[in-house]
Coordinates of C-alpha atoms in Angstrom, one line a residue:
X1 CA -29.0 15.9 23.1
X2 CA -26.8 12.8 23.6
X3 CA -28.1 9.5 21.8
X4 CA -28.0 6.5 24.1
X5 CA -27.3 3.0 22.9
X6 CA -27.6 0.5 25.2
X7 CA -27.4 -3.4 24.8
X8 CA -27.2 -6.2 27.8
X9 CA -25.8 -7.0 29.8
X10 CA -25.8 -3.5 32.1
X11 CA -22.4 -2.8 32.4
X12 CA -23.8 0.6 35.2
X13 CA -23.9 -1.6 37.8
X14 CA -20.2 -2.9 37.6
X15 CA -18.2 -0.7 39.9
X16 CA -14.6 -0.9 38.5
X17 CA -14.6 -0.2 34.7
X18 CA -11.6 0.6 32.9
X19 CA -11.2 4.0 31.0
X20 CA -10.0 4.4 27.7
X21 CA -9.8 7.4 25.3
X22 CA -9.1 7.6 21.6
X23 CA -9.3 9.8 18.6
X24 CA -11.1 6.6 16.3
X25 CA -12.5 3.6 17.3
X26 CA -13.1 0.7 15.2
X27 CA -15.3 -2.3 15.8
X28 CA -14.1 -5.2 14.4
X29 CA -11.1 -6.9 13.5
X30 CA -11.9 -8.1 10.3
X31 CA -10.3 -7.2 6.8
X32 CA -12.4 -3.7 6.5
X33 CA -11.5 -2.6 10.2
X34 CA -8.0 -3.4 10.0
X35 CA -7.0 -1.6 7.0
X36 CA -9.0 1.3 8.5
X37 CA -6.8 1.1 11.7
X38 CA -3.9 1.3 9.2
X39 CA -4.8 4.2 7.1
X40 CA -5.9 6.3 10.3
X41 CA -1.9 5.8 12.1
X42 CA -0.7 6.4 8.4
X43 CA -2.5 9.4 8.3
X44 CA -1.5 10.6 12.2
X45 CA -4.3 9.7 14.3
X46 CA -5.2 7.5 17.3
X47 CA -7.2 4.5 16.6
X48 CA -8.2 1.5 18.7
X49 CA -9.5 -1.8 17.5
X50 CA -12.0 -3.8 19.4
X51 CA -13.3 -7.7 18.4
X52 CA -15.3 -10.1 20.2
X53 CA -12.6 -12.9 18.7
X54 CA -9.5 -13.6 20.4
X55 CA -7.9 -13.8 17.1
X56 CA -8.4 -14.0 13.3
X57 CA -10.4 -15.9 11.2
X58 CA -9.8 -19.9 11.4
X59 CA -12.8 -20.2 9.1
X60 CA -11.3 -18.2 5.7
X61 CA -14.7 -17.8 4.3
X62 CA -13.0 -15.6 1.7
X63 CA -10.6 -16.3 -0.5
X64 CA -10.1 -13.7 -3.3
X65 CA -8.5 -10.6 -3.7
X66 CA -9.2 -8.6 -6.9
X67 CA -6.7 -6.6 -8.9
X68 CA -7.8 -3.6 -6.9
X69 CA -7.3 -4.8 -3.5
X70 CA -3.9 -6.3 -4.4
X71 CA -3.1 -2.6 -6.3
X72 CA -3.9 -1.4 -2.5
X73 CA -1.9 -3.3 -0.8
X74 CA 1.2 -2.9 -3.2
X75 CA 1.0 0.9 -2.7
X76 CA 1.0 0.5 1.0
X77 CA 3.8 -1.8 0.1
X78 CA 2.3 -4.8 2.1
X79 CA 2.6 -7.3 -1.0
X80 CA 6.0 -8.9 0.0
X81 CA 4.5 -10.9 3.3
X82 CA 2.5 -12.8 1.2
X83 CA 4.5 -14.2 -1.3
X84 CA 3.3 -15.3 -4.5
X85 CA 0.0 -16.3 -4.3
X86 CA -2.3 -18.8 -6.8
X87 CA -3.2 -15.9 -9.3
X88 CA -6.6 -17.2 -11.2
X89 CA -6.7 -14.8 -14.4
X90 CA -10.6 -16.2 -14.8
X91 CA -13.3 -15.5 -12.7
X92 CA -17.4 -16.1 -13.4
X93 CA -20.4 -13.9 -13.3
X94 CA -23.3 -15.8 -12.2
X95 CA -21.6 -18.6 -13.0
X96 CA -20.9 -18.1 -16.7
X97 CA -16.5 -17.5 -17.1
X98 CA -15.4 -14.4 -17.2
X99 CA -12.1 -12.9 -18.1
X100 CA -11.1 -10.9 -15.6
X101 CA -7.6 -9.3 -17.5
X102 CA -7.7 -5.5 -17.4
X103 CA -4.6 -3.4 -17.6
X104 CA -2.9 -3.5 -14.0
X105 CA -0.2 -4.4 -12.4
X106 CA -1.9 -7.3 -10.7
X107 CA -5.0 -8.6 -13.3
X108 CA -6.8 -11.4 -12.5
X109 CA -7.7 -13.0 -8.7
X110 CA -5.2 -14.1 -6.4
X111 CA -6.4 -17.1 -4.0
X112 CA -5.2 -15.5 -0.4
X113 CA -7.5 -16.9 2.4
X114 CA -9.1 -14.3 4.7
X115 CA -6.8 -15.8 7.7
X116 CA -4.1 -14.6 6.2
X117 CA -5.2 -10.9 5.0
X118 CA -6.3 -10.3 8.5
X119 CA -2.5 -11.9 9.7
X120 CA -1.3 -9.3 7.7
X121 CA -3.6 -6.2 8.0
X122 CA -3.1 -6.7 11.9
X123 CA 0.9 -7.1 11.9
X124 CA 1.1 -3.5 10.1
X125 CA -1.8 -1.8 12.2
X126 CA 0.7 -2.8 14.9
X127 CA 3.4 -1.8 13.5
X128 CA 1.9 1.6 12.8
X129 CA 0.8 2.0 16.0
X130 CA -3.1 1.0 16.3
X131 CA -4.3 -1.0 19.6
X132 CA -6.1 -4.0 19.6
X133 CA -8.4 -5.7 22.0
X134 CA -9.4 -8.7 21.6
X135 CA -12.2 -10.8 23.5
X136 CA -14.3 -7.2 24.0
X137 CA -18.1 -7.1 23.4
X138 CA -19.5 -3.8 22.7
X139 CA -23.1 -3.5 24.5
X140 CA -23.4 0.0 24.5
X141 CA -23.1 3.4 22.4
X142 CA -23.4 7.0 23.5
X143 CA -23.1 9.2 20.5
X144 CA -22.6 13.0 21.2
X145 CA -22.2 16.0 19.5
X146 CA -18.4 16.2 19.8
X147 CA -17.5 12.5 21.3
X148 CA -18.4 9.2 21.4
X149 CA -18.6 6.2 24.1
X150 CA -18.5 3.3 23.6
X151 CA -18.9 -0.1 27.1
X152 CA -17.8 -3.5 26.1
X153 CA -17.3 -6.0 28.5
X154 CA -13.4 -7.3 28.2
X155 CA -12.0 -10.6 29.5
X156 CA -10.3 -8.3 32.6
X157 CA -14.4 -6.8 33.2
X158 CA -15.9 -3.1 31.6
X159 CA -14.3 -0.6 29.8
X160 CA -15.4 2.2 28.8
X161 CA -14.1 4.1 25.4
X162 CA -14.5 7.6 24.6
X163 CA -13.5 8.5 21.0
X164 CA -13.7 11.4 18.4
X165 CA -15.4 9.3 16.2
X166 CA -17.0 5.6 16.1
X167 CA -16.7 3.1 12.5
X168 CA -18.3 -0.4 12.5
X169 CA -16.8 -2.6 10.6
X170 CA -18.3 -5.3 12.5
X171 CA -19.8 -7.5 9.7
X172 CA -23.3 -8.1 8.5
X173 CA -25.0 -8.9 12.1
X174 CA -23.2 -5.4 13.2
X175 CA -23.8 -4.8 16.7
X176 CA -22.9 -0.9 16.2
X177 CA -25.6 -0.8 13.5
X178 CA -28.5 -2.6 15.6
X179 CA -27.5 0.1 18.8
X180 CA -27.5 3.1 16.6
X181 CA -31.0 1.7 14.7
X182 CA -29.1 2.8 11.4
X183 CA -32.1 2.4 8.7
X184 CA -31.1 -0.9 6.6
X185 CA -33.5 -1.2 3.8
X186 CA -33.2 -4.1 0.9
X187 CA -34.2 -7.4 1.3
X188 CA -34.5 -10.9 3.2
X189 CA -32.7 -13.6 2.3
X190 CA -35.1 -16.3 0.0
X191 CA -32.5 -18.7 -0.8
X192 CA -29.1 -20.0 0.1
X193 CA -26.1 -22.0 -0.5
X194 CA -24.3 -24.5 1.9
X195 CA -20.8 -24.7 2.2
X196 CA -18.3 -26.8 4.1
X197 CA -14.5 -27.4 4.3
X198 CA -14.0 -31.6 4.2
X199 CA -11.1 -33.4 4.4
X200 CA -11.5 -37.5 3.8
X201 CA -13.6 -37.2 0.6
X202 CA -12.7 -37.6 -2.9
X203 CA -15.2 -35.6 -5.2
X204 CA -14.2 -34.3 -8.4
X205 CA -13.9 -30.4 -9.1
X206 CA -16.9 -28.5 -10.0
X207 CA -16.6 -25.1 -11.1
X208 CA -20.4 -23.8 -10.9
X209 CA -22.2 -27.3 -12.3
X210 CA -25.7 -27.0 -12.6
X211 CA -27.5 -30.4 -12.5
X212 CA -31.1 -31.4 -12.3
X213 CA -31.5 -30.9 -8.8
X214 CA -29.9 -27.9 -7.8
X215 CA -25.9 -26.1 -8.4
X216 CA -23.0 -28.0 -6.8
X217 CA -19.7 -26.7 -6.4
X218 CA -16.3 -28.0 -4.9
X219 CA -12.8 -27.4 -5.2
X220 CA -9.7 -29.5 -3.5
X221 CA -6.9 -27.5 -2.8
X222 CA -4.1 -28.5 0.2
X223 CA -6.2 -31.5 0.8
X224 CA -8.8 -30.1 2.3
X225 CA -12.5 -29.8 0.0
X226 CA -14.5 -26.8 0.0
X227 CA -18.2 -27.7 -1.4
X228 CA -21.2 -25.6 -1.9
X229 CA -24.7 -26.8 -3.2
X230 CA -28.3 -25.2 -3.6
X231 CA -31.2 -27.8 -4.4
X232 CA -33.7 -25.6 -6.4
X233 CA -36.3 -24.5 -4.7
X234 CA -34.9 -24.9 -1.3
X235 CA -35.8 -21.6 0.3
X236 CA -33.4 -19.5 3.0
X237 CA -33.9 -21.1 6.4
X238 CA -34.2 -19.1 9.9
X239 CA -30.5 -19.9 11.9
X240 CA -29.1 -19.0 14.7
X241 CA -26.2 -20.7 14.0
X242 CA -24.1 -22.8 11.7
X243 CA -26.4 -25.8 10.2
X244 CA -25.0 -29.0 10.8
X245 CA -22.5 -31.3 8.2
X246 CA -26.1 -34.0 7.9
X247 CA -27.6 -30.8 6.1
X248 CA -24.6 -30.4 3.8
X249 CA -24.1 -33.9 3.0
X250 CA -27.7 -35.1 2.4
X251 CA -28.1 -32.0 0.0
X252 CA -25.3 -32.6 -1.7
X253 CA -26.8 -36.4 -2.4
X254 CA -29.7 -34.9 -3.8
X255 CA -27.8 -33.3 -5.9
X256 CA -25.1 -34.7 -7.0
X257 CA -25.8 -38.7 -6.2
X258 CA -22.7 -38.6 -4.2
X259 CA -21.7 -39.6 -0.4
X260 CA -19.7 -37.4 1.5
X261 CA -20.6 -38.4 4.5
X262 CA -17.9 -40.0 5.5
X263 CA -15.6 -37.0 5.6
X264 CA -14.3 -35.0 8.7
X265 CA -15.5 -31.0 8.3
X266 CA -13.6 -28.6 9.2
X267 CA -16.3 -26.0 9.5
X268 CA -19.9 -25.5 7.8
X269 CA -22.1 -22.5 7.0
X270 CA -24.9 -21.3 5.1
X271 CA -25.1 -17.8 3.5
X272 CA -27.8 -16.6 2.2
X273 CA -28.7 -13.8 -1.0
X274 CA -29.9 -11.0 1.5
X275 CA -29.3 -7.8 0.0
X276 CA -28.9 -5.0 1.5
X277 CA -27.5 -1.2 2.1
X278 CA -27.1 1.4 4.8
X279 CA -28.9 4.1 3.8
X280 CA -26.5 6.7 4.7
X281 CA -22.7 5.6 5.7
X282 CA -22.6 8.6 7.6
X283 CA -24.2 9.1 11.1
X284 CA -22.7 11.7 12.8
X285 CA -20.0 10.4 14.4
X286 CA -20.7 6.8 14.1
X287 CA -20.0 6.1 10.4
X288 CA -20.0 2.0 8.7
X289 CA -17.6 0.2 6.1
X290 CA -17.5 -3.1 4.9
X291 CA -20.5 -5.5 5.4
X292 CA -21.9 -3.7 8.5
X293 CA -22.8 -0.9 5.4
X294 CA -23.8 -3.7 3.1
X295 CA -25.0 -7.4 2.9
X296 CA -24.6 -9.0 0.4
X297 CA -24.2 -12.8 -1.0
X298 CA -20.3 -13.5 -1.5
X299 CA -20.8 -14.2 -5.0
X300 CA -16.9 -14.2 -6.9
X301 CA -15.4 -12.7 -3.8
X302 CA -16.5 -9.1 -4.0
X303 CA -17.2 -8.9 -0.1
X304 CA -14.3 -8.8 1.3
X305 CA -12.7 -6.7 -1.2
X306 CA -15.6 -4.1 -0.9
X307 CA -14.7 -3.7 3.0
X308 CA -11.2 -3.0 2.5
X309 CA -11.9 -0.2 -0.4
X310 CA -14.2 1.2 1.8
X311 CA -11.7 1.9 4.2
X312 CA -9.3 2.5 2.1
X313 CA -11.3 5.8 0.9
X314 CA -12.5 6.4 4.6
X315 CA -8.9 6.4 6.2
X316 CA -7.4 9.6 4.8
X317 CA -10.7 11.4 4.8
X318 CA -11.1 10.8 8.7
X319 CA -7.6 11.0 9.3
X320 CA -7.6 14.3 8.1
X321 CA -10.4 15.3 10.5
X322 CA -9.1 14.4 13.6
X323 CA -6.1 16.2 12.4
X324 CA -8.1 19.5 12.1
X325 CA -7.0 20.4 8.4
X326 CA -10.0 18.4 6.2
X327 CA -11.6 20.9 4.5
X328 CA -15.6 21.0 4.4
X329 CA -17.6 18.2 3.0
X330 CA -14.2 15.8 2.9
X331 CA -15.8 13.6 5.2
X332 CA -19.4 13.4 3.8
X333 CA -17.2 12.5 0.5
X334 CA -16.9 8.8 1.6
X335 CA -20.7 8.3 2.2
X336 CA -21.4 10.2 -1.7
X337 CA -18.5 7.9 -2.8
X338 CA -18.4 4.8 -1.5
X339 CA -22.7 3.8 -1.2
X340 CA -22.4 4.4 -5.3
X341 CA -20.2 2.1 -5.7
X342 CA -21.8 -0.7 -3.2
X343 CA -24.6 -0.2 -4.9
X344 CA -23.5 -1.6 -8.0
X345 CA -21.7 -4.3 -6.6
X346 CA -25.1 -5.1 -4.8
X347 CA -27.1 -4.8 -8.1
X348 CA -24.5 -6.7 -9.8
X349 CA -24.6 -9.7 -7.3
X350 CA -28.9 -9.5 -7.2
X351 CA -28.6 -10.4 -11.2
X352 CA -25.3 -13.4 -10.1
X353 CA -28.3 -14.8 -7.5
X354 CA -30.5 -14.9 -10.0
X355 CA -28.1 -17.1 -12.6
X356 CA -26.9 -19.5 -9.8
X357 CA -29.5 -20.3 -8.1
X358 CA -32.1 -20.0 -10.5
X359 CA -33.9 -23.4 -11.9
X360 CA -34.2 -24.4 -15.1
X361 CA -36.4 -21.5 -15.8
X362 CA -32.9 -18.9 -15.7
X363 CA -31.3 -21.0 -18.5
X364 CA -32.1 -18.4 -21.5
X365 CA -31.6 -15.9 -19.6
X366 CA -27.9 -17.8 -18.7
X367 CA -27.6 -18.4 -22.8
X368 CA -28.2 -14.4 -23.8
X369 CA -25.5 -13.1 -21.0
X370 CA -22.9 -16.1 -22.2
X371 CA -23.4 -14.7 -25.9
X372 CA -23.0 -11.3 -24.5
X373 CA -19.9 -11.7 -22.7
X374 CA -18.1 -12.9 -25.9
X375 CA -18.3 -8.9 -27.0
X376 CA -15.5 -7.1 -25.2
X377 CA -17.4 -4.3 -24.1
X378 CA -19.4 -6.7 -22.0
X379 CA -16.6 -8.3 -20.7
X380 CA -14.7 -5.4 -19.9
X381 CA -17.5 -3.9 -18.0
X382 CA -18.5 -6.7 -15.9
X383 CA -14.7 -7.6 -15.4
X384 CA -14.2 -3.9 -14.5
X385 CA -16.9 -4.1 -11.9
X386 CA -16.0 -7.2 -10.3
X387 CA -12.6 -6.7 -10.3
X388 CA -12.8 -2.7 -8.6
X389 CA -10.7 -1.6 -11.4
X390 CA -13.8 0.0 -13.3
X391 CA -14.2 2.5 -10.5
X392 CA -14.8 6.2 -11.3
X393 CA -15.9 8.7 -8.9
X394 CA -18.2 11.4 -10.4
X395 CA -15.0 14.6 -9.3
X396 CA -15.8 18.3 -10.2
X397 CA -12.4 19.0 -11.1
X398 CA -10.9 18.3 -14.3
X399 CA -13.4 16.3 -14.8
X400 CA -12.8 16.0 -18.4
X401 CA -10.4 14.5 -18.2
X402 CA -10.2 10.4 -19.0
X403 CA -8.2 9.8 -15.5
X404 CA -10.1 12.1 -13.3
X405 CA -11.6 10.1 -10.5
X406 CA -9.9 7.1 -11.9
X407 CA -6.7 5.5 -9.7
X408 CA -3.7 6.2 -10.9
X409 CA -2.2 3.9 -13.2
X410 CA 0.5 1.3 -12.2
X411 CA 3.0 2.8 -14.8
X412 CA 6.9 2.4 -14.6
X413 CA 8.6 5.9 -14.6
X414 CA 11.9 6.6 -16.4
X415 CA 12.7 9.2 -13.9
X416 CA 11.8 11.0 -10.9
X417 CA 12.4 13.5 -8.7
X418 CA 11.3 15.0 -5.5
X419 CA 10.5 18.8 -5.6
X420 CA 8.4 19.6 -2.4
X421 CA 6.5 18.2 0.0
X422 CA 6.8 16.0 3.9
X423 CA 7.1 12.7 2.5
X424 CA 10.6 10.7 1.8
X425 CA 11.6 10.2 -1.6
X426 CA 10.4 6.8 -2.3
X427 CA 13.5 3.9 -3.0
X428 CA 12.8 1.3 -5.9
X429 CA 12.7 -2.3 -5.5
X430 CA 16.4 -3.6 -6.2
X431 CA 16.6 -4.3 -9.9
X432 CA 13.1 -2.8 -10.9
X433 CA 11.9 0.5 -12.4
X434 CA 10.1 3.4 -9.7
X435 CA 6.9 2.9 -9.8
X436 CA 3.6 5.8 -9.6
X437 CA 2.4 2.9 -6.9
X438 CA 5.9 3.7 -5.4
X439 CA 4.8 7.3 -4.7
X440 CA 1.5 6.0 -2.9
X441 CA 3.6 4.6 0.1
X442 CA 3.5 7.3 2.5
X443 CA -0.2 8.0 2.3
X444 CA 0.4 11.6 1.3
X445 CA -1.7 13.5 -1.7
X446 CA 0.5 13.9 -4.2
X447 CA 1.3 15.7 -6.9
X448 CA 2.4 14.1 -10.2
X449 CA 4.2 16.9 -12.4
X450 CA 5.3 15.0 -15.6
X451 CA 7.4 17.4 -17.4
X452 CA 5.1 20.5 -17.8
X453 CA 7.8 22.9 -17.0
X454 CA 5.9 25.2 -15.3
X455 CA 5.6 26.2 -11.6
X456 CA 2.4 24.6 -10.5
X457 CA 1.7 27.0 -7.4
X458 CA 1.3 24.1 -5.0
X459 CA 4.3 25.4 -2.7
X460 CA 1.5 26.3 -0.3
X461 CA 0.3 22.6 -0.1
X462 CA 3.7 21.0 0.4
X463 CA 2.9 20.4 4.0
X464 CA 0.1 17.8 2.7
X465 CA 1.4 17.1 -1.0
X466 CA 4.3 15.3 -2.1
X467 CA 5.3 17.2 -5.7
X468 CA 7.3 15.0 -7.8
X469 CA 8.5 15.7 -11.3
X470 CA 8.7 12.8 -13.8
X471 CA 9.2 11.3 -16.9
X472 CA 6.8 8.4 -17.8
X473 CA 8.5 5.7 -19.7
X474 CA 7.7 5.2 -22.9
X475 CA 3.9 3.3 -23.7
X476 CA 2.4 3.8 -20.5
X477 CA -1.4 5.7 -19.9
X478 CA 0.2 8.4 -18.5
X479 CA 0.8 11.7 -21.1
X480 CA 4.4 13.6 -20.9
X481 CA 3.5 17.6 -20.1
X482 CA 0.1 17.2 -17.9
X483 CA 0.1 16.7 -14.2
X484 CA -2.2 15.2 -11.8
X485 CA -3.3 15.4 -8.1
X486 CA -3.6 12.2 -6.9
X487 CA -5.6 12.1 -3.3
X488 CA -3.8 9.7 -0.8
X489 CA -6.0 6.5 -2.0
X490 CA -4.6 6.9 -5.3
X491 CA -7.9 8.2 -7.0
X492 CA -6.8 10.8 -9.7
X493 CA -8.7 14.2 -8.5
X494 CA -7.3 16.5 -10.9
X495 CA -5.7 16.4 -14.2
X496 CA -4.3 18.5 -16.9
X497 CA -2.2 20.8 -18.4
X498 CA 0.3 23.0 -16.3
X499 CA -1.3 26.0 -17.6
X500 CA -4.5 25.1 -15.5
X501 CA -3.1 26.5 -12.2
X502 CA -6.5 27.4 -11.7
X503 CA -8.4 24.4 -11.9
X504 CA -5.1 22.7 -9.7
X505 CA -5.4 25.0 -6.7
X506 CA -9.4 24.3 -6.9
X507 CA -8.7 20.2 -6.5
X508 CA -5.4 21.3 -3.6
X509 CA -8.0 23.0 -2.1
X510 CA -11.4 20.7 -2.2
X511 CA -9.2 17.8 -1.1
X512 CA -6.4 19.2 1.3
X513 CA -8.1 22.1 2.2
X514 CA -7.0 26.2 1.7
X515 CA -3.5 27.4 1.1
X516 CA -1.0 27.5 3.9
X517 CA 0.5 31.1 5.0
X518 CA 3.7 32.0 3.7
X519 CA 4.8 31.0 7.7
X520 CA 3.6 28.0 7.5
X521 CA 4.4 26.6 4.5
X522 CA 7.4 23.7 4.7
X523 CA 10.4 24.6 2.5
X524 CA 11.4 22.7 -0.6
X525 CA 12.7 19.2 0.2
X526 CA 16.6 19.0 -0.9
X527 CA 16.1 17.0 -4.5
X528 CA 16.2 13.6 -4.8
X529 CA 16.8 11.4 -7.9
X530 CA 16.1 8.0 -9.1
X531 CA 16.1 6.4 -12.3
X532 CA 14.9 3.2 -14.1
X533 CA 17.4 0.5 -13.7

């Protein structure tokens, strides 16, 4: 029987509503929902966007994006557009500085405000096909067993959307979540931090000061003053809305001993160190990513960046179901996935709310972890966490192998060449080497064969996987005579020797489903060559 959602106002007793069909649609416009639109056209199927705002972001509440995201967006090749961004090669955990250098092609943070990552995320979803509609207000959910549909009221009156499949990435006050009464266990918020964009005051930096009073923050870049301040103690307030700039200010006096008064803000909020986690990403047809799966406080950044790997993993997955060729339990992958890793990050950011906003009774605790960071295990870990590059997911195949369920390296490769599969051979940057992110472009599996002079059996796959043969250049992670099957969100599924046909055609087929027929399978692409310049 059909579950019915249904939020006011009545849209039943409009006469004229507008029809609309769809194989995905995504709520929300935000970072997570747009690179979702993107990966779903990439991977050949329909998907619509809807968002209550008639635009992106003017509030940029984010401004980070970790080495992974940034490794995401190069292999989609969206870097380009946005220049060369402030890259911070410190962050903090709880506070305390943290390195955040680990081997990738883009180490560090990069300062990119969230205006601008939506600006981008929506220009290629466009470009690729996706439709957005802005100014629409979804008030109602009908989830059945093959379809869904969705009624939002639209600046033109009702429509109503039927889809294949339903995602909200409609942030942490999710409208699909409170219609679908998806079970969101963790906890309230107890305390919180205020935080304004000022132009008109002069304030010196402060990177995570803790004073008597309470933890002030502020940083001036472009002019324009972001602050942030707890007062110990203060607990988490009931809103309904932003608090206003006399809240701000007069904390920040208790703090600090300084007037800001005087300055013009630009916009104020409060967030607060709720914590909590879907607990399943999966409903049927009605699945979550981004902060509609998890709240969290936005401690160093990691919220945005969560969102946009979550989609990054769900794109292909559902992709490939609306196409008709995932094979069983793909799907259900991004939920086993995806809720590991968010609950990390969660835990992570639980024990960062604890060191910032804790009084004076969190400073051994504070003195310990400094001490501890110093040891490059600790570092590494924390860095690897924070930054998305310490992701492995727990794969059957291959698994003992160090890259399996890791991505695949940035590496430069000295040569390259295509042997089978649907995707164009990929072209270099002018005056740079090819690059395994390079080979990610398309969105394709594919199938990394570096020199094991064997035939791999994958011509049965070629209309899903991209085979290339290469030759790693010289001091890079990658070892000359293995191979590896690399899913389309560049997670390594498989690797080893060429001997291990076996285990290979076990990955093809857990992740791009059984061999084609002998009629069916796509012909060798014509080879294509490219070398290191």
């Amino acid at each position: 029987m059909a579950a019915d959602h249904r939020d006011a106002p009545d849209t039943a007793r409009t006469p004229a509503v507008a029809t609309l069909h769809t194989d995905v649609l995504v709520v929300g416009a935000g970072p997570a929902g747009l690179m979702l639109a993107c990966e779903l056209r990439l991977g050949g199927a329909d998907a619509l966007v809807l968002d209550q705002r008639p635009g992106p972001t003017t509030e940029s509440r984010a401004s980070t994006l970790h080495a992974r995201t940034m490794e995401i967006l190069d292999s989609r090749g969206l870097l380009a557009p946005l220049g060369s961004p402030p890259r911070e090669p410190r962050g903090h955990f709880g506070g305390i500085g943290l390195d955040l250098g680990l081997p990738s092609s883009h180490p560090g943070q990069w300062k990119v405000l969230q205006r601008r990552t939506e600006e981008l995320l929506q220009d290629r979803a466009a470009e690729l096909g996706a439709r957005l509609h802005r100014r629409h207000q979804l008030v109602a959910l009908t989830a059945g067993p093959d379809h869904v549909t969705a009624d939002a009221l639209g600046p033109d009156g009702p429509v109503r959307i039927t889809a294949r499949y339903l995602v909200g990435c409609d942030g942490e006050d999710s409208t699909v979540r409170r219609l679908t009464g998806a079970h969101f266990p963790g906890q309230d918020a107890t305390r919180e931090l205020l935080r304004a964009d000022v132009t008109g005051i002069d304030t010196p930096d402060r990177r995570f000061q803790r004073l008597e009073a309470g933890l002030a923050i502020s940083a001036t870049r472009d002019g324009v003053t972001r602050v942030m301040v707890h007062a110990y103690g203060t607990p988490a307030r009931p809103r309904t809305g932003a608090p206003a700039f006399t809240e701000v200010t007069e904390a920040w006096q208790r703090v600090t001993g300084e007037d800001i008064g005087h300055g013009l803000p630009h916009w104020v909020n409060a967030f607060g160190d709720a914590n909590r986690q879907l607990d399943r990403y999966r409903h049927g047809r009605i699945l979550f990513a981004g902060d509609a799966a998890h709240q969290q406080m936005p401690s160093g950044g990691q919220a945005l960046n969560l969102g946009v790997q979550d989609s990054f993993n769900l794109g292909w997955k559902l992709a490939a179901e609306i196409r008709g060729d995932a094979p069983e339990g793909l799907l259900d992958s991004y939920h086993t996935e995806r809720h590991a890793v968010g609950a990390e990050v969660l835990a992570n950011i639980r024990a960062q709310t604890q060191l910032l906003l804790g009084g004076p009774e969190i400073e051994p605790a504070r003195a310990v972890l400094a001490e501890l960071i110093a040891l490059e295990p600790v570092r590494a870990a924390l860095a690897g966490t924070i930054s998305g590059l310490g992701i492995r997911y727990d794969l059957p195949d291959g698994a003992g192998h160090p890259l399996t369920g890791r991505r695949l390296p940035p590496a430069p490769l000295a040569a390259a060449e295509l042997t089978a599969g649907p995707a164009a051979f990929p072209t270099p940057d002018p005056g740079g080497p090819l690059r395994t992110t390079d080979l990610l472009r398309t969105g394709h599996g594919l199938l990394l064969d570096l020199g094991t002079g064997t035939d791999l059996g994958a011509a049965p796959w070629a209309h899903r996987v991209t085979q290339i043969t290469a030759r790693p250049a010289p001091g890079t992670p990658l070892t000359p005579g293995e191979a590896l099957l690399v899913r389309p969100d560049g997670y390594v599924a498989w690797a080893g020797p060429g001997s291990d046909t076996a285990g290979l055609h076990a990955a093809l087929r857990r992740w791009f489903g059984a061999a084609a027929s002998p009629r069916t399978t796509h012909a060798p692409i014509a080879t294509a060559t490219a070398a290191a310049r």
